[in-house]
Amino acid sequence: MENVYENVKKELKPQAVKDALELMWSRINEPDNLDKINGAKEEAGNDMIEVMKLVFPLVVDIQVEAVGKFGFPRNKDGLRDFLVRANELLENDKDISEMLIRIRSIYLPSYA
């Protein structure tokens, strides 16, 4: 029997990656999610360990839900596989690169 999931990983086109990243961003910015993320950021303060304990899991949960709509399993493995594909495309696609940076900036400090 053909593994449909393996085909999804191989055939995920740049536009589908962009659509998934846009969905992630819009879900992150839904009022309830934004309130949770901002509350976690406030509680974590400038402590990176606390940011990773409090903020990162909230963002991952939103991302896991989003990748499920694009044929990936709704779990951390599905998210990992999606992000591997997105990272393969980011060097040649400025939009994907910018979207990934925008999402990562929620839980990672920027280095100017």
Coordinates of N, CA and C in Angstrom, one line a residue:
M1 N 0.8 -1.2 0.0 CA 0.0 0.0 0.0 C 0.9 1.3 0.0
E2 N 0.5 2.2 -0.8 CA 1.3 3.5 -0.9 C 1.2 4.3 0.4
N3 N 2.3 4.9 0.8 CA 2.3 5.7 1.9 C 2.0 7.2 1.5
V4 N 0.8 7.6 1.7 CA 0.3 8.9 1.2 C 1.1 10.0 1.9
Y5 N 1.4 9.8 3.2 CA 2.2 10.8 4.0 C 3.5 11.1 3.3
E6 N 4.2 10.0 2.9 CA 5.5 10.2 2.3 C 5.4 11.0 1.0
N7 N 4.4 10.8 0.3 CA 4.1 11.6 -1.0 C 3.9 13.0 -0.6
V8 N 3.1 13.3 0.4 CA 2.8 14.7 0.8 C 4.2 15.4 1.1
K9 N 5.0 14.7 1.9 CA 6.3 15.3 2.2 C 7.1 15.7 0.9
K10 N 7.1 14.7 0.0 CA 7.9 14.9 -1.3 C 7.3 16.0 -2.2
E11 N 6.0 16.0 -2.2 CA 5.3 16.9 -3.2 C 4.9 18.2 -2.7
L12 N 5.2 18.6 -1.5 CA 4.8 19.8 -0.9 C 5.4 21.0 -1.7
K13 N 4.6 21.7 -2.4 CA 5.1 22.8 -3.2 C 5.3 24.1 -2.4
P14 N 6.1 25.0 -2.9 CA 6.4 26.2 -2.2 C 5.1 27.0 -1.9
Q15 N 4.1 27.0 -2.7 CA 2.9 27.7 -2.4 C 2.1 27.1 -1.2
A16 N 2.2 25.8 -1.2 CA 1.5 25.1 0.0 C 2.2 25.4 1.3
V17 N 3.6 25.5 1.2 CA 4.4 25.9 2.4 C 4.0 27.3 2.8
K18 N 3.9 28.2 1.9 CA 3.5 29.6 2.2 C 2.1 29.6 2.8
D19 N 1.2 28.8 2.2 CA -0.2 28.8 2.7 C -0.2 28.3 4.1
A20 N 0.6 27.2 4.4 CA 0.6 26.7 5.8 C 1.2 27.7 6.8
L21 N 2.3 28.4 6.3 CA 2.9 29.4 7.2 C 1.9 30.6 7.4
E22 N 1.2 31.0 6.4 CA 0.2 32.0 6.6 C -0.9 31.6 7.6
L23 N -1.3 30.3 7.5 CA -2.3 29.8 8.4 C -1.8 29.8 9.8
M24 N -0.5 29.4 10.0 CA 0.1 29.4 11.3 C 0.1 30.9 11.9
W25 N 0.5 31.8 11.0 CA 0.5 33.2 11.5 C -0.8 33.7 11.8
S26 N -1.8 33.4 11.0 CA -3.2 33.9 11.3 C -3.7 33.3 12.6
R27 N -3.4 32.0 12.8 CA -3.9 31.3 14.1 C -3.2 31.9 15.3
I28 N -1.9 32.2 15.1 CA -1.1 32.8 16.2 C -1.7 34.1 16.6
N29 N -2.2 34.8 15.6 CA -2.7 36.2 15.9 C -4.2 36.2 16.2
E30 N -4.9 35.1 16.3 CA -6.2 35.0 16.8 C -6.2 35.6 18.3
P31 N -7.2 36.3 18.6 CA -7.2 37.0 20.0 C -6.9 36.0 21.1
D32 N -7.5 34.9 21.2 CA -7.3 34.0 22.3 C -5.9 33.5 22.3
N33 N -5.4 33.1 21.2 CA -4.0 32.6 21.1 C -3.0 33.7 21.4
L34 N -3.2 34.9 20.9 CA -2.3 36.0 21.1 C -2.3 36.4 22.6
D35 N -3.5 36.3 23.2 CA -3.5 36.6 24.7 C -2.7 35.6 25.5
K36 N -2.8 34.3 25.1 CA -2.0 33.2 25.8 C -0.6 33.4 25.6
I37 N -0.2 33.7 24.3 CA 1.2 33.9 24.0 C 1.8 35.1 24.7
N38 N 1.1 36.2 24.7 CA 1.6 37.4 25.4 C 1.6 37.2 26.9
G39 N 0.7 36.5 27.4 CA 0.7 36.2 28.9 C 1.9 35.4 29.2
A40 N 2.2 34.4 28.4 CA 3.4 33.5 28.6 C 4.6 34.3 28.5
K41 N 4.7 35.2 27.5 CA 5.9 36.0 27.3 C 6.1 37.0 28.5
E42 N 5.0 37.5 29.0 CA 5.1 38.4 30.2 C 5.6 37.6 31.4
E43 N 5.1 36.4 31.6 CA 5.5 35.6 32.7 C 7.0 35.2 32.6
A44 N 7.4 34.9 31.3 CA 8.8 34.4 31.1 C 9.8 35.6 31.2
G45 N 9.3 36.8 30.9 CA 10.3 37.9 31.0 C 11.4 37.7 30.0
N46 N 12.6 38.1 30.5 CA 13.8 37.9 29.6 C 14.6 36.6 29.8
D47 N 13.9 35.7 30.5 CA 14.6 34.4 30.8 C 14.3 33.5 29.6
M48 N 15.3 33.2 28.8 CA 15.1 32.3 27.6 C 14.6 30.9 28.0
I49 N 15.1 30.4 29.1 CA 14.6 29.1 29.5 C 13.1 29.1 29.7
E50 N 12.7 30.2 30.4 CA 11.2 30.3 30.7 C 10.4 30.5 29.4
V51 N 11.0 31.3 28.4 CA 10.4 31.5 27.1 C 10.2 30.1 26.5
M52 N 11.2 29.3 26.5 CA 11.1 28.0 25.8 C 10.1 27.1 26.6
K53 N 10.0 27.2 27.9 CA 9.1 26.4 28.6 C 7.6 26.9 28.5
L54 N 7.4 28.2 28.4 CA 6.1 28.8 28.4 C 5.5 29.2 27.0
V55 N 6.4 29.8 26.2 CA 5.9 30.4 24.9 C 6.0 29.4 23.8
F56 N 7.2 28.7 23.7 CA 7.4 27.8 22.6 C 6.4 26.7 22.5
P57 N 5.9 26.1 23.6 CA 4.9 25.0 23.4 C 3.6 25.6 22.9
L58 N 3.2 26.8 23.2 CA 2.0 27.4 22.7 C 2.1 27.5 21.1
V59 N 3.2 28.0 20.7 CA 3.4 28.2 19.2 C 3.5 26.9 18.5
V60 N 4.2 25.9 19.1 CA 4.2 24.6 18.5 C 2.8 24.0 18.3
D61 N 2.0 24.1 19.4 CA 0.7 23.5 19.3 C -0.1 24.1 18.1
I62 N 0.0 25.4 17.9 CA -0.7 26.1 16.8 C -0.1 25.6 15.5
Q63 N 1.2 25.5 15.4 CA 1.8 25.0 14.2 C 1.4 23.6 13.9
V64 N 1.3 22.7 14.9 CA 1.0 21.3 14.7 C -0.5 21.2 14.1
E65 N -1.3 22.0 14.6 CA -2.7 22.1 14.1 C -2.7 22.5 12.6
A66 N -1.9 23.5 12.3 CA -1.9 24.0 11.0 C -1.4 23.0 9.9
V67 N -0.3 22.4 10.3 CA 0.3 21.4 9.3 C -0.6 20.2 9.0
G68 N -1.5 19.9 10.0 CA -2.4 18.8 9.8 C -3.4 19.1 8.6
K69 N -3.6 20.4 8.4 CA -4.5 20.7 7.3 C -3.8 20.6 5.9
F70 N -2.5 20.3 5.9 CA -1.8 20.1 4.7 C -1.3 18.7 4.5
G71 N -1.9 17.8 5.2 CA -1.6 16.4 5.0 C -0.5 15.8 5.9
F72 N 0.0 16.6 6.8 CA 1.0 16.1 7.8 C 0.2 15.6 9.0
P73 N 0.8 14.6 9.7 CA 0.2 14.2 11.0 C 0.2 15.4 12.0
R74 N -0.9 15.4 12.8 CA -1.0 16.5 13.7 C -0.3 16.1 15.0
N75 N 1.1 16.1 14.9 CA 1.9 15.9 16.0 C 3.3 16.5 15.7
K76 N 4.2 16.4 16.7 CA 5.5 17.1 16.5 C 6.3 16.5 15.4
D77 N 6.1 15.3 15.1 CA 6.8 14.7 14.0 C 6.4 15.3 12.6
G78 N 5.0 15.5 12.5 CA 4.5 16.1 11.3 C 5.0 17.5 11.2
L79 N 5.1 18.2 12.3 CA 5.6 19.6 12.2 C 7.0 19.6 11.9
R80 N 7.8 18.7 12.4 CA 9.2 18.6 12.1 C 9.4 18.4 10.6
D81 N 8.7 17.4 10.1 CA 8.8 17.1 8.6 C 8.4 18.3 7.8
F82 N 7.3 19.0 8.2 CA 6.9 20.2 7.4 C 8.1 21.2 7.5
L83 N 8.6 21.4 8.6 CA 9.7 22.5 8.8 C 11.0 22.1 8.0
V84 N 11.2 20.8 7.9 CA 12.4 20.3 7.1 C 12.1 20.7 5.7
R85 N 10.9 20.5 5.2 CA 10.6 20.9 3.8 C 10.6 22.4 3.6
A86 N 10.1 23.1 4.6 CA 10.1 24.6 4.5 C 11.5 25.1 4.4
N87 N 12.4 24.5 5.2 CA 13.8 24.9 5.3 C 14.5 24.6 4.0
E88 N 14.1 23.5 3.3 CA 14.7 23.2 2.0 C 14.4 24.2 1.0
L89 N 13.3 24.9 1.1 CA 12.8 25.8 0.1 C 13.2 27.3 0.5
L90 N 13.6 27.6 1.7 CA 13.8 29.0 2.1 C 14.9 29.7 1.4
E91 N 15.9 29.0 1.0 CA 17.1 29.6 0.4 C 16.7 30.2 -1.0
N92 N 15.7 29.6 -1.6 CA 15.3 30.0 -3.0 C 14.0 30.8 -2.9
D93 N 13.4 31.0 -1.8 CA 12.1 31.7 -1.7 C 12.1 32.7 -0.5
K94 N 12.2 33.9 -0.9 CA 12.3 35.0 0.1 C 11.0 35.0 1.0
D95 N 9.9 34.8 0.4 CA 8.6 34.8 1.2 C 8.6 33.7 2.3
I96 N 9.1 32.5 2.0 CA 9.1 31.5 3.0 C 10.1 31.8 4.1
S97 N 11.2 32.3 3.7 CA 12.3 32.7 4.6 C 11.7 33.8 5.6
E98 N 11.1 34.8 5.1 CA 10.5 35.9 5.9 C 9.4 35.4 6.8
M99 N 8.6 34.5 6.3 CA 7.5 33.9 7.1 C 8.0 33.1 8.3
L100 N 9.1 32.3 8.0 CA 9.7 31.5 9.1 C 10.3 32.4 10.1
I101 N 11.0 33.4 9.7 CA 11.6 34.3 10.6 C 10.6 35.0 11.5
R102 N 9.5 35.4 10.9 CA 8.4 36.1 11.6 C 7.8 35.2 12.7
I103 N 7.6 33.9 12.4 CA 7.1 33.0 13.4 C 8.1 32.7 14.4
R104 N 9.3 32.5 14.0 CA 10.4 32.2 15.0 C 10.6 33.4 16.0
S105 N 10.4 34.6 15.5 CA 10.7 35.8 16.3 C 9.8 35.8 17.5
I106 N 8.7 35.0 17.5 CA 7.8 35.0 18.7 C 8.5 34.4 19.9
Y107 N 9.4 33.4 19.7 CA 10.0 32.7 20.8 C 11.5 32.8 20.8
L108 N 12.1 33.3 19.7 CA 13.6 33.4 19.6 C 14.0 34.9 19.5
P109 N 15.0 35.3 20.3 CA 15.4 36.7 20.2 C 16.0 37.0 18.8
S110 N 15.8 38.2 18.3 CA 16.4 38.6 17.1 C 17.9 39.1 17.3
Y111 N 18.7 38.8 16.3 CA 20.1 39.2 16.4 C 20.3 40.2 15.3
A112 N 20.4 41.5 15.6 CA 20.6 42.5 14.6 C 22.1 42.8 14.4

